[in-house]
GROMACS .gro file of C-alpha atoms in nm:
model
  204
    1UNK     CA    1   6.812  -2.451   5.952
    2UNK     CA    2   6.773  -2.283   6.303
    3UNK     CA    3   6.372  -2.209   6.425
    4UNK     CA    4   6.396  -1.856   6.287
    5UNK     CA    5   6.443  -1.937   5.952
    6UNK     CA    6   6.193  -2.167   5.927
    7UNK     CA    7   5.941  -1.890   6.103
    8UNK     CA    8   6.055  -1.645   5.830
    9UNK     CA    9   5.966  -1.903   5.576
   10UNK     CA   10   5.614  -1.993   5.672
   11UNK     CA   11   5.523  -1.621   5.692
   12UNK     CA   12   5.654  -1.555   5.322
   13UNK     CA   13   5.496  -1.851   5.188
   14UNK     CA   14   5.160  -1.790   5.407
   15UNK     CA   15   5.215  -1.384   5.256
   16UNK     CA   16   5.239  -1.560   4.916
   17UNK     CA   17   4.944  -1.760   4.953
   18UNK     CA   18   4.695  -1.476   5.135
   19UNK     CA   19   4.830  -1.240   4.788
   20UNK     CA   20   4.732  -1.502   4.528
   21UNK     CA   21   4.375  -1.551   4.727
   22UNK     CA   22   4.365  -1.190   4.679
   23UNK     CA   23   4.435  -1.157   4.381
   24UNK     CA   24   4.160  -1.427   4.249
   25UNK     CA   25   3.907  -1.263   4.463
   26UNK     CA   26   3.939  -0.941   4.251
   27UNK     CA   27   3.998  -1.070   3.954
   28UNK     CA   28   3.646  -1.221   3.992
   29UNK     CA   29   3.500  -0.936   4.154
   30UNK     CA   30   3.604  -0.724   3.833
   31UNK     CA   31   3.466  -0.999   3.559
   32UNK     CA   32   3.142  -1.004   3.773
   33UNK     CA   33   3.117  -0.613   3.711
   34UNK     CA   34   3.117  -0.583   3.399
   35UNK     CA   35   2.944  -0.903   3.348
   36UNK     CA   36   2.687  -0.717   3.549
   37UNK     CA   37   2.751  -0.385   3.372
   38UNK     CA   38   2.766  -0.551   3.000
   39UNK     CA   39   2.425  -0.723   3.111
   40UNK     CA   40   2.248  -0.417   3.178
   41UNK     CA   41   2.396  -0.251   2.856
   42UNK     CA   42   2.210  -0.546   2.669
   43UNK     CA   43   2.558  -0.715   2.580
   44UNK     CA   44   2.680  -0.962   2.761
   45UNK     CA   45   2.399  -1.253   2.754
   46UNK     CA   46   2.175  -1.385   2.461
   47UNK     CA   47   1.896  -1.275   2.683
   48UNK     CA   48   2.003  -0.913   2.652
   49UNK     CA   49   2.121  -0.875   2.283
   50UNK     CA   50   1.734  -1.054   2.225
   51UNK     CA   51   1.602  -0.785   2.419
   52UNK     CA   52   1.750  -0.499   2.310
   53UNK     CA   53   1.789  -0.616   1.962
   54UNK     CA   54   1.636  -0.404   1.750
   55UNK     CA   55   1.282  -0.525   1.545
   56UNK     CA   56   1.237  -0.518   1.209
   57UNK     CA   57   1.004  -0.313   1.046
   58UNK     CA   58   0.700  -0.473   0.898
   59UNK     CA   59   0.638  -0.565   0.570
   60UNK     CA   60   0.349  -0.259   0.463
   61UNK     CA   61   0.067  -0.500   0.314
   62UNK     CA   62   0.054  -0.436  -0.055
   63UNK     CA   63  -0.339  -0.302  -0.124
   64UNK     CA   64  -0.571  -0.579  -0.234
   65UNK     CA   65  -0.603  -0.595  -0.615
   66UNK     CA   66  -1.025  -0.576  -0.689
   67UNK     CA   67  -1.176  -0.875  -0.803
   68UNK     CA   68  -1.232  -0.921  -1.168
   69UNK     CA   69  -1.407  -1.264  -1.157
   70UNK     CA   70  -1.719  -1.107  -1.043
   71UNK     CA   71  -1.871  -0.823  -1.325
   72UNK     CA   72  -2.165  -0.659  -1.242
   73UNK     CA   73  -2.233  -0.464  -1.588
   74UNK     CA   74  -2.064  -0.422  -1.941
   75UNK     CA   75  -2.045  -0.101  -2.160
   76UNK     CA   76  -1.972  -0.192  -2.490
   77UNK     CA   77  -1.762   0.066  -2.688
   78UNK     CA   78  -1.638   0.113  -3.020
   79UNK     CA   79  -1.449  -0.122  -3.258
   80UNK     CA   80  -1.457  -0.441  -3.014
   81UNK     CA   81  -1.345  -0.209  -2.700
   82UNK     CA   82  -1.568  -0.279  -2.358
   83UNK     CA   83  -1.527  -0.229  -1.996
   84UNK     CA   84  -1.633  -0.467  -1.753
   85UNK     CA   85  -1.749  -0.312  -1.443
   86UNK     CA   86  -1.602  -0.530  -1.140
   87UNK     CA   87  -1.763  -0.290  -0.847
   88UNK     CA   88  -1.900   0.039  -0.740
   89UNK     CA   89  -1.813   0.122  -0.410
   90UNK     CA   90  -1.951   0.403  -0.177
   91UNK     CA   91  -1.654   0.476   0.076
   92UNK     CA   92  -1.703   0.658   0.387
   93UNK     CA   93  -1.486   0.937   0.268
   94UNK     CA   94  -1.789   1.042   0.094
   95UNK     CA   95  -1.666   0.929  -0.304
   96UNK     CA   96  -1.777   0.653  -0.506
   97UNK     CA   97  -1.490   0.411  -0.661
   98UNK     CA   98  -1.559   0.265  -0.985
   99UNK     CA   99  -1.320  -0.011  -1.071
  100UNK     CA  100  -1.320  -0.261  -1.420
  101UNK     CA  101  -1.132  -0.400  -1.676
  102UNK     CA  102  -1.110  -0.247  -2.029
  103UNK     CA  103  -1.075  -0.494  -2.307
  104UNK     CA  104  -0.980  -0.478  -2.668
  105UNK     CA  105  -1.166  -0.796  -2.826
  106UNK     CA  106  -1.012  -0.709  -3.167
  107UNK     CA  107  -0.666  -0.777  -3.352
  108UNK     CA  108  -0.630  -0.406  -3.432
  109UNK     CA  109  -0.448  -0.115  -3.140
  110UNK     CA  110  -0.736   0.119  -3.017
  111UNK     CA  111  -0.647   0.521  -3.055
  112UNK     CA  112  -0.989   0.653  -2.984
  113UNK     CA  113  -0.903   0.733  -2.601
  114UNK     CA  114  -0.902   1.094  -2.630
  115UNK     CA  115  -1.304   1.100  -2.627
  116UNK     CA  116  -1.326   0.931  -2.312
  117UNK     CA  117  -1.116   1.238  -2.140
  118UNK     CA  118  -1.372   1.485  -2.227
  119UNK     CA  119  -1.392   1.855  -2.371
  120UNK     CA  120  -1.211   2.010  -2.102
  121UNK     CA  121  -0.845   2.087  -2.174
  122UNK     CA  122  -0.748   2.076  -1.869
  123UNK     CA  123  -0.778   1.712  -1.862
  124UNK     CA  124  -0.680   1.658  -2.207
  125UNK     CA  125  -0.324   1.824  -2.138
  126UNK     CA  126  -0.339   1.648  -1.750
  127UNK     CA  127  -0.378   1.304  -1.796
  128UNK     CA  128  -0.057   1.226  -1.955
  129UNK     CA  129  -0.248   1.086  -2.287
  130UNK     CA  130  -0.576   0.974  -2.210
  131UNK     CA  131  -0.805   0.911  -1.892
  132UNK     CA  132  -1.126   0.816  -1.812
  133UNK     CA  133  -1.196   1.184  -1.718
  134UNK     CA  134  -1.490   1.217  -1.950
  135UNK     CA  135  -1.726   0.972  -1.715
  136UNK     CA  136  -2.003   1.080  -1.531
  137UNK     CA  137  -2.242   0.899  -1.298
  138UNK     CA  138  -2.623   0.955  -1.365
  139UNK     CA  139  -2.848   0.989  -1.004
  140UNK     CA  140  -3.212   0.926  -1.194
  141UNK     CA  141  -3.396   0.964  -0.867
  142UNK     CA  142  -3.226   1.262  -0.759
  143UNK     CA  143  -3.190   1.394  -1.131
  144UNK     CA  144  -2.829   1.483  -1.069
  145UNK     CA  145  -2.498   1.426  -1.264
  146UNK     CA  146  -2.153   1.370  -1.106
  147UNK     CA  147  -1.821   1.423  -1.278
  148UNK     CA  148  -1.450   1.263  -1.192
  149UNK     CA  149  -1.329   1.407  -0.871
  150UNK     CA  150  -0.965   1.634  -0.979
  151UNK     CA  151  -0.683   1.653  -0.766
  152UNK     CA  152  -0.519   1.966  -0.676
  153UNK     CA  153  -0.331   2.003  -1.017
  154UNK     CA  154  -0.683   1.955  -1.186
  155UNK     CA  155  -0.649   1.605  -1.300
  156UNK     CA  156  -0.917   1.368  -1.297
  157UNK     CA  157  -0.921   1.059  -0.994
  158UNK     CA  158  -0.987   0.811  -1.269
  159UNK     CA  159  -0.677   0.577  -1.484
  160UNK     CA  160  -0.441   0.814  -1.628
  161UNK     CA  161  -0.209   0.722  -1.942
  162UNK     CA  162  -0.459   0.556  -2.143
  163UNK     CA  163  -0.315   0.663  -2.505
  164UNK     CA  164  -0.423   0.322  -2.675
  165UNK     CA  165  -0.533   0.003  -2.570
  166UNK     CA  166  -0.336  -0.287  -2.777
  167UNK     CA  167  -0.501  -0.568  -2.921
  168UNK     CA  168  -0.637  -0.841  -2.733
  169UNK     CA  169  -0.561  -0.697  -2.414
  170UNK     CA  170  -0.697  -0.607  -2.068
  171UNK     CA  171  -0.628  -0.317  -1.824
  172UNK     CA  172  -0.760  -0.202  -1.539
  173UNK     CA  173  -0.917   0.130  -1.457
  174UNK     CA  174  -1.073   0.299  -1.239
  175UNK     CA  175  -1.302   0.593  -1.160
  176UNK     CA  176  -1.365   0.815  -0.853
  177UNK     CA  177  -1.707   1.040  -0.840
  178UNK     CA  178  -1.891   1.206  -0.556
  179UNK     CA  179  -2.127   1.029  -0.370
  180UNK     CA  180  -2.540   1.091  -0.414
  181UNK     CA  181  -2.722   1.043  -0.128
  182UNK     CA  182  -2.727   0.756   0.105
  183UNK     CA  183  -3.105   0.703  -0.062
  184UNK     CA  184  -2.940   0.646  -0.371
  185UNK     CA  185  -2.886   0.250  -0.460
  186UNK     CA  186  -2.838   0.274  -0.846
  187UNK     CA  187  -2.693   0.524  -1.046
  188UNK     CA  188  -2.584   0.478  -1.455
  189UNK     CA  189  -2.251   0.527  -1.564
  190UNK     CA  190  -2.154   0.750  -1.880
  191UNK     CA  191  -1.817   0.739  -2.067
  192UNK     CA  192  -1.807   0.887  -2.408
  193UNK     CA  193  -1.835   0.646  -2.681
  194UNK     CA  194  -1.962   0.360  -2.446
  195UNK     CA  195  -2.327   0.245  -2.373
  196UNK     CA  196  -2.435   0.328  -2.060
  197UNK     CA  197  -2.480   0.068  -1.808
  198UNK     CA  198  -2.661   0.110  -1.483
  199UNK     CA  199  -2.447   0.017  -1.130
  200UNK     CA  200  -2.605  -0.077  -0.792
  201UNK     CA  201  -2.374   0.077  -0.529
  202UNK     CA  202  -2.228  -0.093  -0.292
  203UNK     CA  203  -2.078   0.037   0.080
  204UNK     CA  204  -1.681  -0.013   0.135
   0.00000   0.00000   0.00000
């Protein structure tokens, strides 16, 4: 092989080489681009898909059922029917939430609910078969009488679909009235058919 020829080969195989070199060079250039690119996107790294991943919503925290260990009066009622009066509550919305637990002591179903809805038809054809709509909470001091708060469509704030109470059972109501006065501590509740009771109030 004369010294020409084997110039002309060390070029081509130094060309060969310096295109391969190249061609790795840009080949990594282009990976670390969209590396880059996929990274900023939130893509390419389990640091990015953690960031950008999106949360899950909260749980909404279910509201606190009210506590029937503690009673703070009884109304009896008719035919082995009472309510146990678990609290009365003055809320900074300016109402007064009565909550308790109706029982039926006897072995016989109770249909006498209409009377504690009251006279007013309204209520009678809005609380979907008995309410507690017939309440009313005596202010002695004051001399005043408040009456169920109603909704927009007339129907009493109180436990709606009350159109028996089944034997030997418990349900819970509840009641929603205007508040008296701050200077009012004690007011008595009314219900048709039931004793009355007196209630201290209590702020939320």
């Amino acid at each position: 092989m004369s010294m020409w020829q084997i110039t002309r080969a060390r070029r081509m195989v130094a060309a060969a080489s310096l295109a391969a070199a190249l061609a790795l060079t840009l080949s990594s250039c282009g990976e670390d681009g969209n590396r880059s690119a996929n990274t900023a996107a939130g893509q390419g790294t389990e640091g990015g898909k953690g960031e950008d991943r999106a949360k899950e919503p909260e749980q909404a925290e279910q509201p606190e059922q009210p506590d029937d260990s503690r009673v703070i009066a009884t109304l009896k009622g008719a035919d082995g029917i009472s309510l146990d009066v678990t609290s009365a509550t003055r809320d900074s919305g300016g109402f007064v939430t009565v909550n308790g637990v109706i029982k039926n002591s006897s072995d016989s179903e109770y249909f006498g609910t209409d009377f504690w809805t009251g006279p007013e038809l309204a209520l009678q054809k809005g609380a979907g078969g008995g309410s507690l709509g017939g309440a009313s909470l005596i202010d002695k001091a004051e001399k005043k009488r408040y009456y169920t708060l109603r909704d927009t469509e007339d129907r009493p704030l109180t436990t709606l679909g009350l159109s028996s109470i089944k034997p030997r059972s418990e349900n819970r109501v509840f009641m929603q009235f205007p508040a008296p006065p701050k200077s009012t501590t004690e007011v008595d509740l009314q219900i048709p058919t039931f004793q009355s009771a007196s209630l201290a109030l209590t702020d939320a």
